[in-house]
CSV table of C-alpha atoms in Angstrom, one decimal:
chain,number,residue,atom,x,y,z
A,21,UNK,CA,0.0,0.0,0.0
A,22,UNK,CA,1.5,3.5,-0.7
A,23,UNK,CA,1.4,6.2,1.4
A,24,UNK,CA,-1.5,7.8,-0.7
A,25,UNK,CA,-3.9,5.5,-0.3
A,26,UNK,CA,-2.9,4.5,3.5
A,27,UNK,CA,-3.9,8.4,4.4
A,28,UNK,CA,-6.9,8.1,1.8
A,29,UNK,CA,-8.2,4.6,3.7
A,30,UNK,CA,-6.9,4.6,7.1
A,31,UNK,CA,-9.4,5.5,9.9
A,32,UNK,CA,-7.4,8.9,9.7
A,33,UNK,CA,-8.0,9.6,6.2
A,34,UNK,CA,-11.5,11.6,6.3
A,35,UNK,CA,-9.8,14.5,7.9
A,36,UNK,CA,-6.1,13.8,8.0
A,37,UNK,CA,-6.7,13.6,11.8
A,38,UNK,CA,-10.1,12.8,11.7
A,39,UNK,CA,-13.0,9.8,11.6
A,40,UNK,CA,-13.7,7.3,9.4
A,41,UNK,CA,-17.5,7.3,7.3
A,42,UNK,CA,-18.1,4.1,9.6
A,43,UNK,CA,-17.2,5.1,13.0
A,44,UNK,CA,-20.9,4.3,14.2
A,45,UNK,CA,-20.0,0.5,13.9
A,46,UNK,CA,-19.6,-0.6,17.5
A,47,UNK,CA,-18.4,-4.0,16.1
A,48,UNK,CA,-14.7,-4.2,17.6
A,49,UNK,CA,-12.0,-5.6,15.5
A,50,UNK,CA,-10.0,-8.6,16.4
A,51,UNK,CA,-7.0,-7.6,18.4
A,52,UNK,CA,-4.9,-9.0,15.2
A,53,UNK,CA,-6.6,-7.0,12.8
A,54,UNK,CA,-4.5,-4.2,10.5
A,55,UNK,CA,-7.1,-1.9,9.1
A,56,UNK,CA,-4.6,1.0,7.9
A,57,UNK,CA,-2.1,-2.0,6.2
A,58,UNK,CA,0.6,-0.6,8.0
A,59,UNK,CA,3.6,-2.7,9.4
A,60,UNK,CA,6.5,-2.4,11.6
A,61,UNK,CA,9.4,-3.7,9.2
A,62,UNK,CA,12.5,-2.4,11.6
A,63,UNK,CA,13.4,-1.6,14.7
A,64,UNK,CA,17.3,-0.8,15.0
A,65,UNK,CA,19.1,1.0,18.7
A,66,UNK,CA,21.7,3.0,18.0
A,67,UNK,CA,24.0,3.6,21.2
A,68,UNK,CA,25.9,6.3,21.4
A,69,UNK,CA,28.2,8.0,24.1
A,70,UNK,CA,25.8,9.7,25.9
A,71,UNK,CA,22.7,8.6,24.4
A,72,UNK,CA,20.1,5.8,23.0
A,73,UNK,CA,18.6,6.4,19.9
A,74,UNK,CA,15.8,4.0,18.5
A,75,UNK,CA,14.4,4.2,14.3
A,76,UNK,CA,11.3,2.1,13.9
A,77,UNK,CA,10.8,1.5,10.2
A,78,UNK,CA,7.6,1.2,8.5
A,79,UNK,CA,5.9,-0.8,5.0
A,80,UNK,CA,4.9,3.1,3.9
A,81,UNK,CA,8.8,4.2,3.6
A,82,UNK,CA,8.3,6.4,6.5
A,83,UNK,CA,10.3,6.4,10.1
A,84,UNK,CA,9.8,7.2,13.9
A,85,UNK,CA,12.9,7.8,15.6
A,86,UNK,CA,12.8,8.0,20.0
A,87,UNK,CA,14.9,8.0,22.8
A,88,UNK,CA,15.4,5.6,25.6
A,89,UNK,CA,16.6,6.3,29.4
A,90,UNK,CA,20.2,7.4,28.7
A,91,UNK,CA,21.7,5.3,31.5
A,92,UNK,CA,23.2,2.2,30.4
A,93,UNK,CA,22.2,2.3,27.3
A,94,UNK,CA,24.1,-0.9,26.2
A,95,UNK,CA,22.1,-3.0,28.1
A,96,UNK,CA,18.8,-0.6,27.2
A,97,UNK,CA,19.9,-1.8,23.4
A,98,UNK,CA,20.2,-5.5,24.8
A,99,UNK,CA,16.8,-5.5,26.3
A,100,UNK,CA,15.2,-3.5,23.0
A,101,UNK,CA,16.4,-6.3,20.8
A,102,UNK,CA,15.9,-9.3,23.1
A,103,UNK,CA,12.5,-8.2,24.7
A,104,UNK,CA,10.7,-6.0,22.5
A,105,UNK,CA,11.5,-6.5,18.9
A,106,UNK,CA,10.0,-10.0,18.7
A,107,UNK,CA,6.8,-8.3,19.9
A,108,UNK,CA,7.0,-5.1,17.2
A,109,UNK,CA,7.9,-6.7,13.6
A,110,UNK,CA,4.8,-7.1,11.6
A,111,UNK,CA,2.7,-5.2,13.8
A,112,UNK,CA,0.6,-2.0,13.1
A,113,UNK,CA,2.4,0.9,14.7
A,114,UNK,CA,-1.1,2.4,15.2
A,115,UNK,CA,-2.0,-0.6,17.8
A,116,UNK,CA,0.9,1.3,20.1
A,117,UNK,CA,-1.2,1.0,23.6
A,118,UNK,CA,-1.5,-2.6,22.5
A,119,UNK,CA,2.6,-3.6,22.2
A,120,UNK,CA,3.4,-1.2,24.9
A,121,UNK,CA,1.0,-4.1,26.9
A,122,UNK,CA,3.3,-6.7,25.1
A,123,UNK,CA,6.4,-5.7,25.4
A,124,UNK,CA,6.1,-5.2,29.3
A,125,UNK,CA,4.4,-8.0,30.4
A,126,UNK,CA,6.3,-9.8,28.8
A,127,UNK,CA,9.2,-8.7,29.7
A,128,UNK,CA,8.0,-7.8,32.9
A,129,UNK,CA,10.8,-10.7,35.1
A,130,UNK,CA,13.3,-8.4,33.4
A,131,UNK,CA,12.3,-5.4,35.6
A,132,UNK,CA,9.0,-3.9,35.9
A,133,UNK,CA,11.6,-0.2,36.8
A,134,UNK,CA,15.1,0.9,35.5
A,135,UNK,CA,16.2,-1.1,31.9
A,136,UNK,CA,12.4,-2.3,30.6
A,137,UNK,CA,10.7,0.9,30.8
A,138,UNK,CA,13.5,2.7,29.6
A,139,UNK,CA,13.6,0.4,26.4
A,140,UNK,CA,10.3,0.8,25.9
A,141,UNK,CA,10.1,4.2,26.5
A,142,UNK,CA,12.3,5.0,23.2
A,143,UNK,CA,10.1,2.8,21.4
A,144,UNK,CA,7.0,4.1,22.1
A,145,UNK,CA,7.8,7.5,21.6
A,146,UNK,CA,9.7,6.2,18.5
A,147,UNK,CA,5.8,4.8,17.5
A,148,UNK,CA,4.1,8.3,18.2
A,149,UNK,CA,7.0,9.8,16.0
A,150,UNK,CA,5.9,7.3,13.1
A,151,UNK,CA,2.4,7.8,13.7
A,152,UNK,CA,2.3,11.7,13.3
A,153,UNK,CA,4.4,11.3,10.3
A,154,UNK,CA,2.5,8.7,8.7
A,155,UNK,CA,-0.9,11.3,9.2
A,156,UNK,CA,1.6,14.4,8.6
A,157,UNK,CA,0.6,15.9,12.3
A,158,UNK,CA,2.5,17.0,15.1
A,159,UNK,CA,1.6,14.6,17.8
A,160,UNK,CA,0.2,16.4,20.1
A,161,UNK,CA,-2.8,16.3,18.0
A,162,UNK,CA,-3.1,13.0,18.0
A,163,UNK,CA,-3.0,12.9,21.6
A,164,UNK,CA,-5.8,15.4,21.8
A,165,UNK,CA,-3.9,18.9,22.0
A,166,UNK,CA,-2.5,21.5,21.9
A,167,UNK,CA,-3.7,23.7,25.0
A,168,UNK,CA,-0.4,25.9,24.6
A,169,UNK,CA,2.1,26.9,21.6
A,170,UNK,CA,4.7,27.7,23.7
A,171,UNK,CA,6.1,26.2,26.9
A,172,UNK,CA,7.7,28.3,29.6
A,173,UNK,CA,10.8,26.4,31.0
A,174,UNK,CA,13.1,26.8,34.1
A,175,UNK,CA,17.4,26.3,33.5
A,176,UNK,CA,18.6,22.7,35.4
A,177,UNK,CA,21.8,21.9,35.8
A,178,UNK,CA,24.1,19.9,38.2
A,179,UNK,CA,26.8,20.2,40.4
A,180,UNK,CA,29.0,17.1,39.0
A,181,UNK,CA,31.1,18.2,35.7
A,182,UNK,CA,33.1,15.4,34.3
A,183,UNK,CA,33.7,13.0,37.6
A,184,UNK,CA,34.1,16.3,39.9
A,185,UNK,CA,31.7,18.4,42.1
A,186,UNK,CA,32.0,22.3,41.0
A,187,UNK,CA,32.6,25.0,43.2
A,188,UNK,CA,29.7,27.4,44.3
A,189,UNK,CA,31.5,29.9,42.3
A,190,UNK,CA,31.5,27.7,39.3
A,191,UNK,CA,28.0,27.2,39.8
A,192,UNK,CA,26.8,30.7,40.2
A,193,UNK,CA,28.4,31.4,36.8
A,194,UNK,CA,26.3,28.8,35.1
A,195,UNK,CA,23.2,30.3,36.7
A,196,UNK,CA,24.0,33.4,35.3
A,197,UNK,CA,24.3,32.1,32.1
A,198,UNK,CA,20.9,30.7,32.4
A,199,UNK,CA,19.3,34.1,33.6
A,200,UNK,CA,21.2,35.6,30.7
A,201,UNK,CA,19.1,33.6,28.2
A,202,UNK,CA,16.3,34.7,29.5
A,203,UNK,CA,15.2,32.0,31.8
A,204,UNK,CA,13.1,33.5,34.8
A,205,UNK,CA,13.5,30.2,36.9
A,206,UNK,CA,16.4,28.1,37.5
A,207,UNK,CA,16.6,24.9,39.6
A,208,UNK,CA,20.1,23.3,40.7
A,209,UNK,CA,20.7,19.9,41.2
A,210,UNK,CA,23.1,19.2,44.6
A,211,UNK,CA,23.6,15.4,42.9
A,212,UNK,CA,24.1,14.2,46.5
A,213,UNK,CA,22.8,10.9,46.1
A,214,UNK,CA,22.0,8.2,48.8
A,215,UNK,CA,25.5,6.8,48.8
A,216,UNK,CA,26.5,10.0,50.7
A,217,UNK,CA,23.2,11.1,52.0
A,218,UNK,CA,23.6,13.6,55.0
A,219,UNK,CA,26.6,14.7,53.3
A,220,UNK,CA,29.6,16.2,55.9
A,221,UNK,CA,30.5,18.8,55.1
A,222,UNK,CA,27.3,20.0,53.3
A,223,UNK,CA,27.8,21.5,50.3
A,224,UNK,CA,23.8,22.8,49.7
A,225,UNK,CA,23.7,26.1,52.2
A,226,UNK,CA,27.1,27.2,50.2
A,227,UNK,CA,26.1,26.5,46.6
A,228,UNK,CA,22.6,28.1,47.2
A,229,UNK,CA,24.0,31.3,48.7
A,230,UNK,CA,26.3,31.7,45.3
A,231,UNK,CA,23.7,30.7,43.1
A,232,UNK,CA,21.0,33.5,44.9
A,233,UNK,CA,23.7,36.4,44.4
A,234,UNK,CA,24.2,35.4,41.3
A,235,UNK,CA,20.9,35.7,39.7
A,236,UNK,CA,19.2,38.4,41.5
A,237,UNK,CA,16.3,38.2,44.2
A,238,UNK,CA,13.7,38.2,41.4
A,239,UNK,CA,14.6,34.7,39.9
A,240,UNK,CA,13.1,31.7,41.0
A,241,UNK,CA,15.2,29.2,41.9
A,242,UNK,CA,14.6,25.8,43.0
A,243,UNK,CA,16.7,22.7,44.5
A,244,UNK,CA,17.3,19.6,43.6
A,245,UNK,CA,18.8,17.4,46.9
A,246,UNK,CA,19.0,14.3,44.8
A,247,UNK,CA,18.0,11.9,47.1
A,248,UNK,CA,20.6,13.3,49.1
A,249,UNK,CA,19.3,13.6,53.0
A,250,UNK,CA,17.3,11.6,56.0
A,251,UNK,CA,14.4,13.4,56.5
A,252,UNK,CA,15.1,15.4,59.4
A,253,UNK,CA,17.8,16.8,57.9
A,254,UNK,CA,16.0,17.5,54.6
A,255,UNK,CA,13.6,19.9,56.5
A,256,UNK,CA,16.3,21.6,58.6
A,257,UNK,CA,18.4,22.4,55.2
A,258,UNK,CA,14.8,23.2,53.4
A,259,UNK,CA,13.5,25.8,56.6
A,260,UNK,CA,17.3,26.9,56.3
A,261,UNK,CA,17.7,28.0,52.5
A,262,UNK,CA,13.6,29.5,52.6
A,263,UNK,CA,14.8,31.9,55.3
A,264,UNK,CA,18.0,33.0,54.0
A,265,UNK,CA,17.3,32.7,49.7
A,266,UNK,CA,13.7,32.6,49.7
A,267,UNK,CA,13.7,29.2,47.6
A,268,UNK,CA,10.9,28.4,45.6
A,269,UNK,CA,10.8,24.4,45.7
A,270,UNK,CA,12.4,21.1,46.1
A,271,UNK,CA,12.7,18.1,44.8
A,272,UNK,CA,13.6,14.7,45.9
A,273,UNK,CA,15.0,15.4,48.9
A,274,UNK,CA,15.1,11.6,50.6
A,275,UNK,CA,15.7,8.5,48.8
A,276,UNK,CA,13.1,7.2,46.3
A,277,UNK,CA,12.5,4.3,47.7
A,278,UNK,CA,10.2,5.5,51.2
A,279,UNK,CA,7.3,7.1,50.5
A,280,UNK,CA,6.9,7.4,54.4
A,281,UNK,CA,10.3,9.4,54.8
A,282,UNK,CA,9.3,11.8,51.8
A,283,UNK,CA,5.8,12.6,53.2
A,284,UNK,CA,7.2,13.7,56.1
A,285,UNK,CA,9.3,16.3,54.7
A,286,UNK,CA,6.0,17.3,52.4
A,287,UNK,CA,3.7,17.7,55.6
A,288,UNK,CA,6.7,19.8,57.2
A,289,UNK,CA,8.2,22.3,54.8
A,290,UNK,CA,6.1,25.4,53.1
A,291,UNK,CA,7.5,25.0,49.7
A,292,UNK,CA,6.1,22.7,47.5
A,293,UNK,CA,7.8,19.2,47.1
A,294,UNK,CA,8.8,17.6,43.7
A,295,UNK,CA,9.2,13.8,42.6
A,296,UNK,CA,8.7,10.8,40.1
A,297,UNK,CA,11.8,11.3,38.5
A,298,UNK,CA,13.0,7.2,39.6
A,299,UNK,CA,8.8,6.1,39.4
A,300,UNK,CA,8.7,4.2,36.0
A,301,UNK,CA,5.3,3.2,35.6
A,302,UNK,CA,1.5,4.3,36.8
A,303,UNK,CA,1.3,1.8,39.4
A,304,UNK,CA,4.4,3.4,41.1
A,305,UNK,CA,3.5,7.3,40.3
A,306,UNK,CA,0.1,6.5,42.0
A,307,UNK,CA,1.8,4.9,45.4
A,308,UNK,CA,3.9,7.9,45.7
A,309,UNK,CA,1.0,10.3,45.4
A,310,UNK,CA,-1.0,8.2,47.7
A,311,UNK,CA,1.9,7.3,50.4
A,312,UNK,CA,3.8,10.6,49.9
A,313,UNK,CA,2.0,12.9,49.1
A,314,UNK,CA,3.9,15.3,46.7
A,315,UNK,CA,3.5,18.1,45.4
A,316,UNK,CA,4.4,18.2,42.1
A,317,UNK,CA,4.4,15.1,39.6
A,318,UNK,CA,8.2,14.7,37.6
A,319,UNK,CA,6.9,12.0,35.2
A,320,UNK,CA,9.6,11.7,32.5
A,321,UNK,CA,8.9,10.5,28.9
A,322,UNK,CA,12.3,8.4,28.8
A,323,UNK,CA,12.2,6.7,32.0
A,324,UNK,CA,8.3,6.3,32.9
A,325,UNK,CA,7.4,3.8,29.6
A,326,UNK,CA,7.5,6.6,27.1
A,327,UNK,CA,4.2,8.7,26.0
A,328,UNK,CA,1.1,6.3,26.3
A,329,UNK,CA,2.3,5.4,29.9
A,330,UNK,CA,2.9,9.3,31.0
A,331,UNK,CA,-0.4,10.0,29.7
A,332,UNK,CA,-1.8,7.7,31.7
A,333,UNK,CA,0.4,9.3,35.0
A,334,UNK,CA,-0.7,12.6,34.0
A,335,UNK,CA,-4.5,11.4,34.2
A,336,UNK,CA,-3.8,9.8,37.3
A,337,UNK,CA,-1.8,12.9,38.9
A,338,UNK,CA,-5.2,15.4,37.7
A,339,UNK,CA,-7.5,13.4,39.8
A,340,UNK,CA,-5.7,14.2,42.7
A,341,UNK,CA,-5.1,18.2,41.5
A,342,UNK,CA,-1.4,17.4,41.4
A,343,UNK,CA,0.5,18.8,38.4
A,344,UNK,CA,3.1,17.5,36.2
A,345,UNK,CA,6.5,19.3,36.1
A,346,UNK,CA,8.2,16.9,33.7
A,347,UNK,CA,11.7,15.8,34.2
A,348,UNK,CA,13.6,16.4,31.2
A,349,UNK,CA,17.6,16.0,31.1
A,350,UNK,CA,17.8,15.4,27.5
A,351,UNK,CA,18.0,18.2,24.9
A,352,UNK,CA,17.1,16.2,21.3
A,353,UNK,CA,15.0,14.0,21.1
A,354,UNK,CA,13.3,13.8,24.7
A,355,UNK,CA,12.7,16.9,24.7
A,356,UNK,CA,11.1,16.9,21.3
A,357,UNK,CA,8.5,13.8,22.8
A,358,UNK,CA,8.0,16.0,26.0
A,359,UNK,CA,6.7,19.1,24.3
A,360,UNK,CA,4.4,16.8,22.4
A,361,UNK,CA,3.4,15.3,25.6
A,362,UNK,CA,3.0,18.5,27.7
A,363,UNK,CA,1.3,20.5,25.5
A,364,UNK,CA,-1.5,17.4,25.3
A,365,UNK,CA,-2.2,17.7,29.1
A,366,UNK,CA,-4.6,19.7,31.3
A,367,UNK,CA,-2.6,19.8,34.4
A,368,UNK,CA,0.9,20.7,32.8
A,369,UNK,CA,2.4,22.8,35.5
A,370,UNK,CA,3.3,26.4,33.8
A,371,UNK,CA,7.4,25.8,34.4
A,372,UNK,CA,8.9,22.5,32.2
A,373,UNK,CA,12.3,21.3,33.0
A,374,UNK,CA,15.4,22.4,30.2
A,375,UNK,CA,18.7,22.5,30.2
A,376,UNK,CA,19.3,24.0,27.4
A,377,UNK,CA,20.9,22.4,24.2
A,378,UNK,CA,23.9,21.3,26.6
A,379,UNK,CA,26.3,21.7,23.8
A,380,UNK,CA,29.3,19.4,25.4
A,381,UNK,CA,27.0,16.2,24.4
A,382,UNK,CA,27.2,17.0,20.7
A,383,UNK,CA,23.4,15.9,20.5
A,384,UNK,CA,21.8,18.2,18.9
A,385,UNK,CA,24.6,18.4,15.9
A,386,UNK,CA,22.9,15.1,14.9
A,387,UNK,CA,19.8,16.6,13.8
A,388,UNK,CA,18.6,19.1,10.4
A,389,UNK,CA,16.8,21.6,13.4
A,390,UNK,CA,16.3,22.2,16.3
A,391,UNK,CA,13.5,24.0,18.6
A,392,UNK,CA,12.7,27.2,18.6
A,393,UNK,CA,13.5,28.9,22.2
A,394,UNK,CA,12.7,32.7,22.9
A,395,UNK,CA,12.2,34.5,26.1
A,396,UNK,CA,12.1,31.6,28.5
A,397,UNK,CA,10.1,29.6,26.7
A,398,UNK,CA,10.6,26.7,24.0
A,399,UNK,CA,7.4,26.9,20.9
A,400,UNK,CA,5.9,23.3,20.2
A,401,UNK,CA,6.7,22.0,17.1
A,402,UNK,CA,3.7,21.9,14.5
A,403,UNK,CA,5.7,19.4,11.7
A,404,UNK,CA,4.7,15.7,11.8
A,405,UNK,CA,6.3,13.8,14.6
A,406,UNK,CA,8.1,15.5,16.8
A,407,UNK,CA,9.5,17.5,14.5
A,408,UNK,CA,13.3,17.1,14.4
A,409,UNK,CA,15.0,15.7,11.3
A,410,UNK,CA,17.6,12.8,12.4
A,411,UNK,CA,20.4,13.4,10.6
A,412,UNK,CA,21.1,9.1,10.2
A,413,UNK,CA,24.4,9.3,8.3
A,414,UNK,CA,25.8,11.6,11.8
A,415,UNK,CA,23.8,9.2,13.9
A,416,UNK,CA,25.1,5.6,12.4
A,417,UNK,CA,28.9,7.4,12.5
A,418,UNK,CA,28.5,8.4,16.4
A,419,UNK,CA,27.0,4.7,16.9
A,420,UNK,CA,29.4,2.8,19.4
């Protein structure tokens, strides 16, 4: 079938986006039936030095391209080819909530957190890629959006810089940076971590203290303890840097793994309280609203199953009012699937996580284009996909 009369008979075709003539037939098709004809001939990782690319091919001539969880992405690549291609070739890429089911129950002895979700994170963003090429729309359209055009975002950026903490002069010049491209909101990420949790000495008052003269009284900034103190001390540190730097929010500030510890840190401090970074899946994002209560929801589309699962995170997060203030790391194409994703959502918080293009990973030379970013804020793509144009000849040559 060519790619003409896909769009012509596909249940997309009346519209480009919209119904078919026989959408009053509340006969369901068998779960193995292909009514738009089109396949999933390819699925190919491509692991690079500081990233995990993934192209799914289709019978039309047309490609998706995601990105999986960027830590260890050579065993990401293992568990892509082992686990989830075997459930993908031959399929119809528009059956994507379908093969997400697949490919993690499945695979779900593998790791229900960490390595599956990650794979299949890439490659279901990969699908929504393919899908709003194959219709020629952005994908937050097919997703039911866009409530926005443009997405205000806050600078992040962390303390470790190639195996070494920075100074909290070092790190006051990179706010500045920030706040010199126009960001409004910066957050800084201490990258304790809970293998030296209640850190001694404790870098956080220090840093903080640079980072506030730096940028100004007028800036928001937030931080980031990583995971990084006992409770206790988490809300001494927290009361601490709200008197002296007026602080705007935290995130993570006790390990990931007790809900318990973080509630009581939400129930104590008077700044809101950010997490879901490390939750990969619904069933975890809706224990740690339940059992800690946060503030703030930091799905991520790279980590939490990709797309179709942070949808469902986001639904889950609106029916308790909580917001989602997406973790996003990743300056290609993450961020091009989190846009998409955001700007489909009614309870998108009005700041987005972005680093900026973080030149040093050499990402974004890999791509034709690259998104738009003006006064604080980054536009939504309106091209098909998610509107960057892999470059694959730079992408197969960086391939490890």
């Amino acid at each position: 079938m060519n790619r003409k009369t896909f769009i012509k008979n596909s249940a997309f075709g009346a519209l480009g986006l919209g119904i078919s003539s026989k959408a009053t037939n509340l006969n369901r098709p068998s779960p193995t039936a292909n009514p738009t004809g089109v396949t999933i001939t390819r699925v190919t990782p491509y692991v690079l030095k500081r990233a995990i690319f993934v192209k799914i091919e289709s019978s039309e001539g047309v490609s998706g391209w995601g990105e999986c969880d960027s830590d260890y992405p050579a065993l990401i690549s293992q568990v892509i080819s082992r686990i989830c291609i075997p459930e993908l070739i031959g399929k119809d890429p528009f059956q994507s909530e379908a093969l997400w089911n697949q490919m993690y129950f499945k695979g779900y002895d593998a790791g229900n957190v960490g390595l599956l979700p990650g794979a299949i994170a890439g490659i279901d963003n990969a699908l929504w890629d393919l899908k709003g090429k194959l219709v020629k729309q952005p994908v937050h359209r097919l997703l039911g959006g866009a409530n926005t055009e443009k997405i205000k975002v806050y600078g992040s950026f962390g303390r470790n810089k190639g195996g070494r903490n920075q100074t909290p002069e070092e790190l006051a010049k990179v706010a500045l940076g920030f706040v010199e491209r126009g960001y409004t909101t910066i957050k800084v990420r201490m990258q304790i971590r809970q293998l030296n949790v209640d850190p001694d000495p404790d870098p956080t008052f220090e840093v903080v203290k640079a980072v506030r003269k730096a940028i100004g009284d007028q800036v928001g900034l937030y931080v980031d303890f990583n995971n990084g103190y006992t409770p206790a001390k988490a809300i001494g540190i927290t009361k601490k840097l709200i008197e002296h730097f007026n602080i705007a929010a935290i995130e993570e500030p006790v390990s990931q793994q007790n809900y318990r510890d973080l509630r009581q840190v939400v129930e104590a401090v008077d700044v809101p309280v950010m997490a879901g970074e490390h939750e990969y899946n619904k069933w975890v994002m809706r224990d740690l609203i339940l059992e800690a209560n946060i503030d703030v929801v930091n799905a991520d589309v790279i980590k939490c199953g990709g797309i179709t699962e942070c949808k469902k995170v986001a639904a889950i997060a609106q029916a308790f009012d909580k917001p989602i203030m997406t973790h996003n790391t990743r300056p290609t194409l993450a961020t091009g699937a989190n846009l998409q994703f955001v700007a489909s959502i009614g309870n998108a918080s009005r700041l987005q996580e972005y680093g900026g293009k973080r030149e040093r990973l050499g990402l974004h030379t890999l791509f034709e284009n690259y998104f738009e970013f003006k006064d604080g804020y980054l536009h939504v793509p309106q091209d098909p996909g998610f509107g960057l144009v892999p470059i694959e000849k730079a992408i197969k040559k960086a391939t490890l």
